C-alpha positions as a printed NumPy array, in Angstrom:
array([[ -8.116,   7.747,  -3.156],
       [-10.297,   9.523,  -1.474],
       [-10.76 ,  10.373,   2.113],
       [-13.775,   9.369,   4.573],
       [-14.814,  10.328,   8.172],
       [-17.976,   9.011,   9.913],
       [-18.89 ,  10.31 ,  12.998],
       [-21.653,   7.89 ,  14.476],
       [-23.775,   8.348,  17.728],
       [-22.585,  11.727,  18.531],
       [-24.386,  13.053,  21.739],
       [-23.932,  16.459,  20.191],
       [-25.991,  17.663,  17.085],
       [-25.358,  21.244,  16.808],
       [-23.725,  23.368,  14.18 ],
       [-20.446,  23.596,  16.41 ],
       [-20.351,  19.79 ,  16.339],
       [-20.819,  19.473,  12.154],
       [-18.107,  22.782,  11.982],
       [-15.8  ,  20.344,  14.275],
       [-16.469,  17.338,  11.883],
       [-16.041,  19.118,   9.132],
       [-12.643,  20.803,  10.195],
       [-11.819,  16.816,  10.766],
       [-12.482,  16.073,   7.54 ],
       [-10.579,  18.693,   5.258],
       [ -7.759,  17.29 ,   7.279],
       [ -8.113,  14.616,   4.685],
       [ -8.524,  17.091,   1.826],
       [ -4.854,  15.976,   0.545],
       [ -6.681,  12.282,  -0.079],
       [ -9.503,  14.114,  -2.125],
       [ -8.956,  17.614,  -3.216],
       [-11.872,  17.361,  -6.126],
       [-14.789,  17.688,  -4.149],
       [-16.142,  17.284,  -0.466],
       [-19.497,  16.601,   0.776],
       [-21.076,  15.836,   4.254],
       [-24.241,  14.367,   5.285],
       [-25.904,  14.564,   8.862],
       [-28.861,  12.538,  10.445],
       [-29.29 ,  13.756,  13.94 ],
       [-25.851,  12.751,  15.621],
       [-24.734,  10.843,  12.448],
       [-22.026,  12.72 ,  10.044],
       [-20.582,  10.888,   6.977],
       [-18.118,  12.961,   5.106],
       [-15.931,  12.84 ,   2.036],
       [-13.001,  14.   ,  -0.009],
       [-12.774,  13.008,  -3.146],
       [-10.007,  12.   ,  -5.497],
       [-12.218,  11.848,  -9.044],
       [-10.733,   9.199, -11.178],
       [-14.184,   7.192, -12.37 ],
       [-16.757,   9.317, -13.399],
       [-15.112,  12.864, -12.417],
       [-18.262,  14.7  , -13.444],
       [-21.048,  12.459, -11.59 ],
       [-19.605,  10.75 ,  -8.802],
       [-19.593,  13.23 ,  -5.978],
       [-20.413,  11.749,  -2.334],
       [-22.038,  10.761,  -0.205],
       [-24.108,   8.352,  -2.127],
       [-27.758,   7.821,  -1.936],
       [-30.618,   5.218,  -2.481],
       [-33.44 ,   6.276,  -4.183],
       [-35.337,   7.77 ,  -1.535],
       [-31.995,   8.728,   0.331],
       [-32.479,   6.741,   3.201],
       [-29.308,   4.432,   2.458],
       [-26.29 ,   6.746,   2.733],
       [-22.355,   5.771,   1.781],
       [-19.409,   7.37 ,   2.001],
       [-16.501,   5.424,   0.389],
       [-12.722,   5.45 ,  -0.548],
       [-12.314,   2.637,  -3.228],
       [-12.161,   1.237,  -6.576],
       [-15.02 ,  -1.401,  -7.515],
       [-13.403,  -3.399, -10.589],
       [-16.894,  -5.168, -11.041],
       [-19.216,  -2.47 , -10.521],
       [-20.476,  -2.593, -14.505],
       [-21.498,  -6.411, -13.765],
       [-23.347,  -5.146, -10.377],
       [-25.021,  -2.454, -12.484],
       [-26.408,  -5.04 , -14.886],
       [-27.639,  -7.357, -12.181],
       [-29.497,  -4.636, -10.478],
       [-30.591,  -2.539, -13.816],
       [-34.198,  -3.418, -12.811],
       [-34.348,  -2.651,  -9.183],
       [-32.144,  -0.156,  -8.389],
       [-32.202,   3.439, -10.33 ],
       [-28.325,   4.81 , -10.144],
       [-27.824,   8.388,  -9.858],
       [-24.082,   8.483, -10.562],
       [-21.456,   6.887, -12.534],
       [-19.485,   6.257,  -9.398],
       [-17.891,   2.548,  -8.911],
       [-18.989,   2.911,  -5.521],
       [-22.484,   3.559,  -5.868],
       [-23.282,  -0.202,  -6.397],
       [-22.811,  -0.69 ,  -2.477],
       [-26.222,   0.673,  -2.135],
       [-27.987,  -1.847,  -4.187],
       [-25.604,  -4.505,  -3.047],
       [-26.589,  -3.752,   0.602],
       [-30.697,  -3.592,   0.022],
       [-30.24 ,  -6.584,  -1.419],
       [-28.254,  -9.111,   0.468],
       [-28.027,  -6.976,   4.201],
       [-24.217,  -6.889,   5.812],
       [-23.695, -10.03 ,   3.761],
       [-22.355,  -8.337,   0.223],
       [-18.88 ,  -7.51 ,   1.227],
       [-16.904, -10.344,  -0.362],
       [-19.084,  -9.627,  -3.658],
       [-17.05 ,  -6.493,  -4.03 ],
       [-13.911,  -7.235,  -6.688],
       [-11.552,  -4.112,  -5.803],
       [ -9.985,  -2.223,  -2.803],
       [-12.091,  -0.171,  -0.432],
       [-12.886,   1.524,   2.75 ],
       [-16.613,   2.697,   3.212],
       [-19.398,   3.727,   5.624],
       [-22.816,   2.911,   5.292],
       [-25.724,   4.564,   7.38 ],
       [-29.282,   2.893,   7.236],
       [-31.446,   5.621,   8.447],
       [-34.916,   2.974,   8.507],
       [-33.065,   1.213,  11.237],
       [-30.603,   3.482,  12.531],
       [-28.002,   1.348,  12.026],
       [-24.488,   1.355,   9.895],
       [-21.572,  -0.56 ,   9.081],
       [-18.058,  -0.295,   7.843],
       [-15.782,  -2.421,   5.816],
       [-12.316,  -2.446,   4.86 ],
       [-10.725,  -4.358,   1.568],
       [ -9.202,  -7.762,   2.136],
       [ -5.355,  -7.088,   2.256],
       [ -6.129,  -3.219,   3.68 ],
       [ -4.962,  -1.633,   0.431],
       [ -7.01 ,   1.511,   1.107],
       [ -6.088,   2.605,   4.855],
       [ -8.912,   2.926,   7.67 ],
       [ -8.927,   3.707,  11.815],
       [-11.628,   3.404,  13.68 ],
       [-11.935,   5.244,  17.204],
       [-14.079,   6.061,  20.37 ],
       [-14.93 ,   9.242,  21.59 ],
       [-15.449,  10.539,  24.716],
       [-19.158,  10.776,  24.201],
       [-19.149,   6.92 ,  23.029],
       [-19.325,   8.185,  19.167],
       [-17.645,   5.767,  16.993],
       [-15.17 ,   7.531,  14.356],
       [-14.168,   6.082,  11.291],
       [-11.26 ,   7.738,   9.121],
       [ -8.983,   7.042,   6.395],
       [ -6.521,   8.377,   8.218],
       [ -5.371,   9.069,  11.671],
       [ -4.924,  12.439,  11.908],
       [ -8.904,  13.299,  11.025],
       [ -9.879,  11.453,  14.38 ],
       [ -6.626,  11.27 ,  16.739],
       [ -7.439,  14.592,  18.738],
       [-11.104,  13.617,  19.228],
       [-10.807,   9.884,  20.501],
       [-10.274,   8.709,  23.689],
       [ -8.981,   5.599,  22.073],
       [ -8.642,   4.352,  18.343],
       [ -7.042,   1.594,  16.394],
       [ -6.31 ,   0.522,  12.762],
       [ -9.7  ,  -0.984,  11.3  ],
       [ -8.285,  -4.655,  10.434],
       [ -8.241,  -5.5  ,   6.611],
       [-10.533,  -8.234,   5.603],
       [-13.218,  -6.855,   8.468],
       [-16.696,  -5.055,   8.732],
       [-17.99 ,  -3.344,  11.706],
       [-21.734,  -3.759,  12.188],
       [-23.341,  -1.326,  14.682],
       [-26.449,  -4.033,  15.055],
       [-24.391,  -6.94 ,  15.795],
       [-22.088,  -4.708,  18.035],
       [-18.71 ,  -5.069,  16.659],
       [-16.389,  -6.504,  14.239],
       [-16.581,  -9.536,  12.351],
       [-14.133, -10.752,   9.422],
       [-15.309, -11.302,   5.78 ],
       [-12.286, -12.219,   4.502],
       [-11.556, -15.973,   5.073],
       [ -9.461, -17.463,   2.318],
       [ -7.76 , -21.081,   2.41 ],
       [ -4.425, -19.698,   3.35 ],
       [ -5.221, -17.71 ,   6.461],
       [ -4.907, -20.897,   8.131],
       [ -1.09 , -21.326,   6.802],
       [ -1.793, -24.882,   6.107],
       [  0.559, -26.084,   2.958],
       [ -1.313, -26.257,  -0.503],
       [ -0.28 , -28.713,  -3.089],
       [ -1.809, -27.272,  -6.098],
       [  0.847, -28.024,  -8.737],
       [  2.403, -24.853, -10.409],
       [  0.654, -23.822, -13.654],
       [  2.751, -20.805, -15.126],
       [  0.091, -20.115, -17.536],
       [ -2.74 , -19.924, -15.073],
       [ -0.258, -17.428, -13.016],
       [  0.333, -15.566, -16.082],
       [ -3.322, -15.188, -16.635],
       [ -4.393, -14.181, -13.245],
       [ -1.85 , -11.459, -13.196],
       [ -3.187, -10.31 , -16.657],
       [ -6.382,  -9.724, -15.691],
       [ -5.502,  -8.251, -12.286],
       [ -3.464,  -5.419, -14.452],
       [ -6.382,  -4.908, -16.834],
       [ -9.052,  -4.566, -14.503],
       [ -6.704,  -1.821, -13.046],
       [ -6.873,   0.084, -16.149],
       [-10.714,   1.067, -15.389],
       [ -9.775,   5.347, -15.1  ],
       [-11.446,   8.411, -16.592],
       [ -8.219,  10.377, -15.745],
       [ -5.004,  10.245, -17.084],
       [ -2.535,   7.237, -15.641],
       [  1.171,   5.727, -15.73 ],
       [  2.748,   3.067, -14.067],
       [  6.101,   2.999, -11.344],
       [  8.986,   1.678, -13.178],
       [ 11.759,   0.761, -11.168],
       [ 13.137,  -1.7  , -13.816],
       [ 12.954,  -4.579, -11.258],
       [ 10.797,  -7.73 , -11.834],
       [  7.81 ,  -6.31 , -10.194],
       [  7.276,  -2.848, -11.59 ],
       [  8.391,  -4.447, -15.273],
       [  6.101,  -7.184, -15.477],
       [  3.372,  -4.306, -14.815],
       [  4.866,  -2.085, -17.043],
       [  4.92 ,  -4.969, -19.918],
       [  1.053,  -6.1  , -19.533],
       [ -0.064,  -2.884, -18.85 ],
       [  1.257,  -1.621, -22.378],
       [  0.456,  -5.103, -24.115],
       [ -3.146,  -4.628, -23.077],
       [ -3.637,  -0.997, -23.023],
       [ -4.894,  -1.134, -26.797],
       [ -7.96 ,  -3.398, -25.58 ],
       [ -9.28 ,  -1.095, -22.855],
       [-11.637,   1.918, -22.825],
       [ -8.849,   4.155, -21.521],
       [ -6.85 ,   3.868, -24.574],
       [-10.087,   5.195, -26.872],
       [ -9.928,   8.34 , -24.399],
       [ -6.03 ,   8.897, -23.823],
       [ -4.603,   7.189, -26.619],
       [ -1.977,   3.81 , -26.407],
       [  1.21 ,   5.679, -25.104],
       [  2.226,   4.846, -21.595],
       [  3.654,   6.713, -19.22 ],
       [  6.603,   5.534, -16.908],
       [  8.467,   7.541, -13.994],
       [ 11.365,   7.077, -11.737],
       [ 13.042,   8.793,  -8.912],
       [ 16.121,   8.016,  -7.845],
       [ 20.453,   8.748,  -7.743],
       [ 21.734,   9.859, -11.012],
       [ 23.511,   6.443, -12.138],
       [ 21.86 ,   3.889,  -9.323],
       [ 21.042,   0.875, -10.546],
       [ 17.343,   1.225, -10.785],
       [ 17.497,   4.426, -12.923],
       [ 19.611,   2.869, -15.383],
       [ 17.449,  -0.406, -15.056],
       [ 14.168,   1.38 , -15.692],
       [ 15.551,   3.473, -18.51 ],
       [ 16.595,   0.115, -20.237],
       [ 12.712,  -1.299, -19.706],
       [ 11.297,   1.845, -20.606],
       [ 12.988,   2.118, -23.938],
       [ 11.925,  -1.731, -24.52 ],
       [  8.504,  -1.352, -23.923],
       [  8.456,   2.251, -25.75 ],
       [  7.007,   3.94 , -22.659],
       [  7.312,   7.782, -22.716],
       [  9.824,   7.69 , -19.337],
       [ 10.14 ,  10.561, -16.825],
       [ 12.847,  10.117, -14.729],
       [ 13.352,  12.584, -11.41 ],
       [ 16.388,  12.959,  -9.36 ],
       [ 16.492,  14.435,  -5.823],
       [ 19.166,  14.921,  -3.21 ],
       [ 19.927,  14.202,   0.233],
       [ 18.805,  17.273,   1.605],
       [ 15.506,  17.119,  -0.483],
       [ 15.043,  14.329,   1.498],
       [ 15.813,  15.534,   4.9  ],
       [ 13.66 ,  18.472,   4.555],
       [ 10.576,  15.972,   3.689],
       [ 11.103,  13.847,   6.25 ],
       [  8.47 ,  15.794,   8.798],
       [  5.668,  15.666,   5.918],
       [  6.595,  11.988,   5.224],
       [  5.722,  11.12 ,   8.83 ],
       [  2.816,  13.178,   9.295],
       [  1.055,  11.489,   6.015],
       [  2.316,   8.234,   6.394],
       [  1.254,   8.303,  10.418],
       [  4.375,   6.079,  11.148],
       [  8.094,   6.179,  12.721],
       [  8.571,   2.993,  11.268],
       [ 12.422,   3.424,  10.494],
       [ 11.888,   1.532,   6.521],
       [  8.972,   3.123,   6.001],
       [  9.862,   6.326,   6.297],
       [ 13.074,   5.567,   4.275],
       [ 11.234,   4.219,   1.46 ],
       [  8.178,   6.412,   1.633],
       [ 10.223,   9.844,   1.036],
       [ 11.397,   9.534,  -2.37 ],
       [  7.943,   8.217,  -3.3  ],
       [  6.4  ,  10.908,  -1.67 ],
       [  8.954,  13.415,  -3.642],
       [  7.64 ,  11.595,  -6.729],
       [  4.361,  11.702,  -6.385],
       [  4.347,  15.273,  -6.137],
       [  5.841,  15.544,  -9.709],
       [  3.554,  13.251, -11.334],
       [  0.725,  14.804, -10.113],
       [  2.108,  17.956, -11.594],
       [  2.107,  16.526, -14.872],
       [ -1.46 ,  15.924, -14.969],
       [ -1.324,  11.948, -13.972],
       [ -4.248,  11.33 , -11.236],
       [ -3.21 ,   7.399, -11.069],
       [ -0.486,   4.832, -11.379],
       [  0.054,   0.964, -11.181],
       [  2.984,  -0.132,  -8.823],
       [  4.474,  -3.317,  -7.622],
       [  3.512,  -4.018,  -4.422],
       [  2.839,  -7.151,  -2.803],
       [  4.92 ,  -9.876,  -5.218],
       [  7.48 , -10.099,  -2.585],
       [  5.254, -10.949,   0.183],
       [  3.194, -13.761,  -1.848],
       [  6.401, -15.416,  -3.889],
       [  8.909, -14.988,  -1.07 ],
       [ 11.009, -12.489,  -3.316],
       [ 12.98 , -10.962,  -0.427],
       [ 16.364, -12.279,  -0.242],
       [ 16.016, -14.195,   3.39 ],
       [ 13.408, -16.705,   1.819],
       [ 16.463, -18.262,   0.381],
       [ 17.115, -19.38 ,   4.103],
       [ 13.759, -21.146,   4.801],
       [ 14.621, -24.606,   6.253],
       [ 11.958, -26.069,   4.202],
       [  8.968, -25.282,   2.082],
       [  6.307, -25.378,   5.257],
       [  7.978, -22.46 ,   6.527],
       [  8.404, -20.331,   3.636],
       [  4.727, -20.92 ,   3.152],
       [  4.271, -19.759,   6.597],
       [  6.414, -16.716,   6.167],
       [  4.706, -15.534,   3.222],
       [  1.398, -15.841,   4.799],
       [  2.49 , -13.639,   8.224],
       [  3.943, -11.214,   5.193],
       [  0.887, -11.06 ,   3.758],
       [ -1.41 , -10.281,   6.419],
       [  0.852,  -7.503,   7.531],
       [  0.824,  -5.886,   4.174],
       [ -1.591,  -3.117,   5.51 ],
       [  1.221,  -1.986,   8.59 ],
       [  4.324,  -1.539,   5.647],
       [  4.143,  -1.761,   1.912],
       [  0.201,  -0.77 ,   1.793],
       [  0.44 ,   2.264,   4.352],
       [  3.782,   3.917,   2.192],
       [  2.435,   3.365,  -1.438],
       [ -1.062,   4.632,  -0.403],
       [ -0.119,   7.048,   2.208],
       [  2.605,   8.741,   0.05 ],
       [  0.951,   9.515,  -2.948],
       [ -2.193,  10.118,  -1.586],
       [ -0.422,  13.3  ,   0.27 ],
       [ -0.558,  14.948,  -2.931],
       [ -3.738,  13.393,  -4.647],
       [ -2.142,  10.911,  -6.648],
       [ -4.095,   7.461,  -6.276],
       [ -1.756,   4.055,  -6.436],
       [ -3.184,   0.506,  -7.914],
       [ -1.629,  -2.619,  -6.865],
       [ -2.269,  -5.41 ,  -9.265],
       [ -0.023,  -7.89 ,  -7.16 ],
       [ -3.077,  -7.894,  -4.494],
       [ -5.608,  -8.75 ,  -6.841],
       [ -8.153, -11.101,  -4.531],
       [ -7.805, -13.4  ,  -7.469],
       [ -4.158, -13.338,  -8.241],
       [ -3.397, -14.187,  -4.308],
       [ -5.714, -16.899,  -4.26 ],
       [ -3.669, -18.541,  -7.162],
       [ -0.774, -17.389,  -5.847],
       [ -1.228, -18.668,  -1.995],
       [ -2.436, -21.812,  -3.521],
       [  0.43 , -22.791,  -5.465],
       [  2.631, -25.61 ,  -3.693],
       [  5.415, -23.283,  -2.239],
       [  8.007, -25.998,  -3.669],
       [  7.616, -24.272,  -6.736],
       [  8.616, -20.639,  -5.019],
       [ 11.693, -22.107,  -2.988],
       [ 15.244, -20.679,  -3.787],
       [ 16.942, -23.879,  -5.499],
       [ 20.513, -22.644,  -7.562],
       [ 20.874, -26.571,  -8.398],
       [ 17.825, -25.992, -10.657],
       [ 18.38 , -22.595, -11.736],
       [ 15.41 , -20.943,  -9.23 ],
       [ 16.377, -17.804,  -8.191],
       [ 13.574, -15.954,  -6.127],
       [ 10.625, -15.44 ,  -7.691],
       [ 11.377, -18.117, -10.394],
       [  7.406, -19.082, -10.533],
       [  6.514, -15.665, -11.601],
       [  9.491, -15.271, -13.807],
       [  8.992, -18.008, -15.731],
       [  5.549, -17.519, -16.433],
       [  6.229, -14.841, -18.184],
       [  9.282, -16.161, -19.81 ],
       [  7.622, -16.492, -23.697],
       [  9.924, -16.893, -26.086],
       [  7.896, -16.096, -29.176],
       [  5.921, -12.816, -27.55 ],
       [  8.492, -11.557, -24.906],
       [  7.345,  -9.707, -22.223],
       [ 10.745,  -8.021, -21.257],
       [ 14.554,  -9.012, -21.923],
       [ 16.024, -12.314, -20.223],
       [ 18.453, -10.402, -18.209],
       [ 15.592,  -7.966, -16.759],
       [ 13.337, -10.835, -16.622],
       [ 15.918, -12.475, -14.542],
       [ 17.591,  -9.865, -12.647],
       [ 18.027, -10.928,  -8.816],
       [ 16.231,  -9.085,  -6.006],
       [ 17.306,  -5.713,  -4.819],
       [ 16.833,  -4.555,  -1.335],
       [ 15.738,  -0.899,  -1.456],
       [ 18.599,   1.214,  -0.599],
       [ 20.953,  -1.404,  -3.252],
       [ 18.547,  -0.844,  -6.367],
       [ 18.333,   2.761,  -5.84 ],
       [ 21.925,   3.85 ,  -4.681],
       [ 23.359,   3.884,  -0.95 ],
       [ 23.94 ,   7.461,  -0.308],
       [ 20.426,   8.275,   0.532],
       [ 20.302,   5.674,   3.583],
       [ 24.091,   6.985,   4.465],
       [ 23.108,  10.381,   4.595],
       [ 19.851,   9.939,   6.553],
       [ 22.035,   8.01 ,   9.346],
       [ 25.054,  10.956,   9.106],
       [ 22.423,  13.369,   9.648],
       [ 20.286,  11.675,  12.39 ],
       [ 23.777,  10.894,  14.015],
       [ 24.1  ,  14.981,  14.34 ],
       [ 20.573,  15.156,  15.59 ],
       [ 20.53 ,  12.971,  18.399],
       [ 23.161,  12.799,  20.988],
       [ 24.528,  10.03 ,  22.685],
       [ 23.154,  11.128,  25.914],
       [ 19.617,  11.282,  24.284],
       [ 19.962,   7.745,  23.257],
       [ 21.116,   6.718,  26.776],
       [ 17.554,   7.667,  27.809],
       [ 15.671,   6.654,  25.407],
       [ 13.803,   3.882,  27.52 ],
       [ 13.032,   6.59 ,  29.877],
       [ 11.149,   8.942,  27.57 ],
       [ 10.264,   6.394,  25.065],
       [  9.472,   3.229,  27.501],
       [  7.018,   1.69 ,  24.864],
       [  8.587,   0.664,  21.522],
       [ 12.025,   2.45 ,  22.771],
       [ 13.965,   3.51 ,  19.89 ],
       [ 17.374,   1.511,  19.826],
       [ 19.5  ,   3.984,  17.239],
       [ 19.556,   7.625,  16.555],
       [ 17.818,   7.674,  13.201],
       [ 14.727,   5.454,  14.989],
       [ 14.938,   7.988,  18.03 ],
       [ 14.7  ,  11.429,  15.656],
       [ 11.569,   9.928,  13.636],
       [ 10.034,   9.202,  17.043],
       [ 10.283,  12.908,  18.25 ],
       [  8.586,  14.009,  14.919],
       [  5.654,  11.193,  15.137],
       [  5.448,  11.887,  19.309],
       [  5.276,  15.786,  18.255],
       [  2.726,  15.373,  15.329],
       [  0.46 ,  12.539,  17.148],
       [  1.371,  12.379,  20.92 ],
       [ -1.568,  10.066,  21.925],
       [ -1.183,   6.405,  23.208],
       [ -3.326,   5.039,  20.607],
       [ -1.232,   6.274,  18.226],
       [  2.251,   5.271,  19.163],
       [  0.475,   1.572,  19.536],
       [ -0.868,   1.525,  15.787],
       [  2.94 ,   1.345,  14.449],
       [  4.453,  -2.222,  14.462],
       [  7.83 ,  -3.261,  15.802],
       [ 10.142,  -5.88 ,  16.505],
       [ 13.417,  -7.502,  14.745],
       [ 13.801,  -8.077,  11.196],
       [ 16.198,  -9.077,   8.583],
       [ 16.185,  -8.121,   5.121],
       [ 12.766,  -7.396,   5.67 ],
       [ 11.614, -10.4  ,   7.497],
       [  9.009, -10.944,  10.221],
       [ 10.592, -11.534,  13.77 ],
       [  9.674, -15.52 ,  13.481],
       [ 11.982, -15.751,  10.371],
       [ 15.08 , -14.718,  12.684],
       [ 14.91 , -18.394,  14.072],
       [ 15.861, -19.621,  10.793],
       [ 19.782, -18.407,  10.858],
       [ 21.44 , -18.096,  14.555],
       [ 23.821, -15.37 ,  13.5  ],
       [ 20.291, -12.956,  12.356],
       [ 19.287, -12.952,  16.148],
       [ 22.563, -10.836,  17.244],
       [ 21.905,  -8.134,  14.003],
       [ 20.322,  -5.245,  14.489],
       [ 20.456,  -4.549,  10.333],
       [ 17.669,  -5.477,   8.583],
       [ 19.6  ,  -5.022,   5.15 ],
       [ 19.565,  -7.08 ,   2.379],
       [ 22.885,  -7.24 ,   2.128],
       [ 23.511,  -9.16 ,   4.71 ],
       [ 21.941, -11.798,   3.361],
       [ 25.635, -13.987,   2.389],
       [ 23.082, -15.324,  -1.067],
       [ 23.084, -11.715,  -2.269],
       [ 25.738, -11.802,  -5.427],
       [ 27.317,  -8.727,  -4.375],
       [ 27.152,  -8.853,  -0.559],
       [ 30.507, -10.478,  -0.274],
       [ 31.9  ,  -7.973,  -2.558],
       [ 30.41 ,  -4.983,  -1.426],
       [ 32.429,  -5.448,   2.044],
       [ 29.889,  -3.515,   4.056],
       [ 26.34 ,  -3.231,   5.187],
       [ 24.146,  -0.412,   5.642],
       [ 22.406,  -0.482,   9.147],
       [ 18.412,   0.434,   8.513],
       [ 17.453,   1.226,  11.666],
       [ 14.706,   0.152,  14.376],
       [ 14.557,  -3.397,  12.44 ],
       [ 11.038,  -3.436,  11.683],
       [ 11.288,  -4.598,   8.435],
       [  8.64 ,  -4.822,   6.153],
       [  9.598,  -2.154,   3.936],
       [ 10.99 ,  -2.278,   0.092],
       [ 10.785,  -0.064,  -2.663],
       [  8.612,  -2.585,  -5.318],
       [  6.992,  -0.239,  -7.679],
       [  8.461,   3.007,  -5.93 ],
       [ 10.725,   2.837,  -8.397],
       [ 13.932,   3.81 ,  -6.594],
       [ 15.   ,   6.137,  -3.839],
       [ 18.478,   7.451,  -3.656],
       [ 20.666,  10.461,  -3.215],
       [ 23.663,  12.252,  -4.625],
       [ 24.53 ,  13.547,  -1.137],
       [ 24.545,  16.847,  -2.354],
       [ 22.562,  19.482,  -0.259],
       [ 21.225,  22.035,  -2.705],
       [ 17.786,  20.955,  -1.852],
       [ 16.186,  21.247,  -5.457],
       [ 14.617,  18.178,  -7.41 ],
       [ 14.928,  17.942, -10.77 ],
       [ 13.33 ,  16.248, -14.233]])
């Protein structure tokens, strides 16, 4: 992942302004530690901090057309860039090996109507000196972060992260996924208009081989890399399938020619937690070079302020899930790995969260999956991207491949429904698609392992430790005055209050606090799904263990409160987070 910053239409063209833009851009250096660049044309500035994954020796940005009249800064992976290069081989002279350079000939050929031709994830800004116009766009689901704001002089600021523009904009907001901004047209418009956005229930029959093939293609295209890579492996269904498909097809890729066919896998968590054990078992089965990282509650507590700074959120479950991923990313980068594949998105597309068991019918089930996918950019995509980009590590998410999304969301949701009478647990459609008797992808007991909520799969002490710590940091009197201190999105427990204090100190602007979603949740549901079960309405605990269908719920005997109830966070592909309750402050491999 790279970091981009564009400031467009400034009244001030001075060296002092250029220096200010450079200073703001440097706040994104963690995203792109390999190189930096800045283009200026009068009061228009395009800056980039580069993480070199594809063509590390020749892909520095900004990128230009032949006569340098079109300029682009981008944070993206364009998986069909070679096909596009061939299309324009006779029309355009490419000057770098960057996959993002294809944005330029597409724009010159089609104007602003080319974004849907890009197969990948991206956030980019393009400036045309001939017309003195610019455009910006963000990928379909919002895998790559982007913000947009306005300065006091009317200049438009566009940045990969809030921290590069919050001090210089009078107002800013999240740049919506699947949209482009056009200065010529004077605003935002949606470029991504899939059939499922209308939330009409699809009727396409379940075709397991079609689902499997679409996912395998999604994984294979994400093996486009010129640097060492690996997979995040929690031992759950999603990360295990990602690892299995990667291992199976790695030998066919150019990456294997450069780095060999050995696959590295990574997990983080509490010693003896379920995820660590399951990941070890899957790694042994697949034959990966497996790296297991441990951390303590104190390690996590010490990292929380950094996590909030990088994640730019005060959402409780996001912070909980991001912290171990943040710690693990540093360890992975220290091993010389710059890119990993992960399993985010499966639960949203396929209804994998345990609360989906209580969907009253397939219509409500499908609508909830639509709502979940539309909100991914505020939760799991934000977590996976920012927690790893903090250390210059790129995460790729094959479940959020545009074509795989089309296949998964076109399926009659009847096949996604939890139905124990038919032997169908959550994500049965995905499990069945990869249940190959002749050439098994995974052992049966892993393939059909029940979904675990974040704190359950990785151990309980991490969540309990956070709650105990924040209980000591926030007094009862502070909570009584919470609504006066924080009238907007008022924290409703001490953990939420503690995170909010840190966030407000780092990002005190009104626009910053308004960028964080808020609302009731149960087991990662949207607020709308709480209507499915009457007793959920009175709960302040989004833990998956409150869901009666979980086979350990009754045996456990207690539930762990998950903060403010915002809910859309799961450690899918984050490979676990847990702690042993000690306070030695050390990580170990």
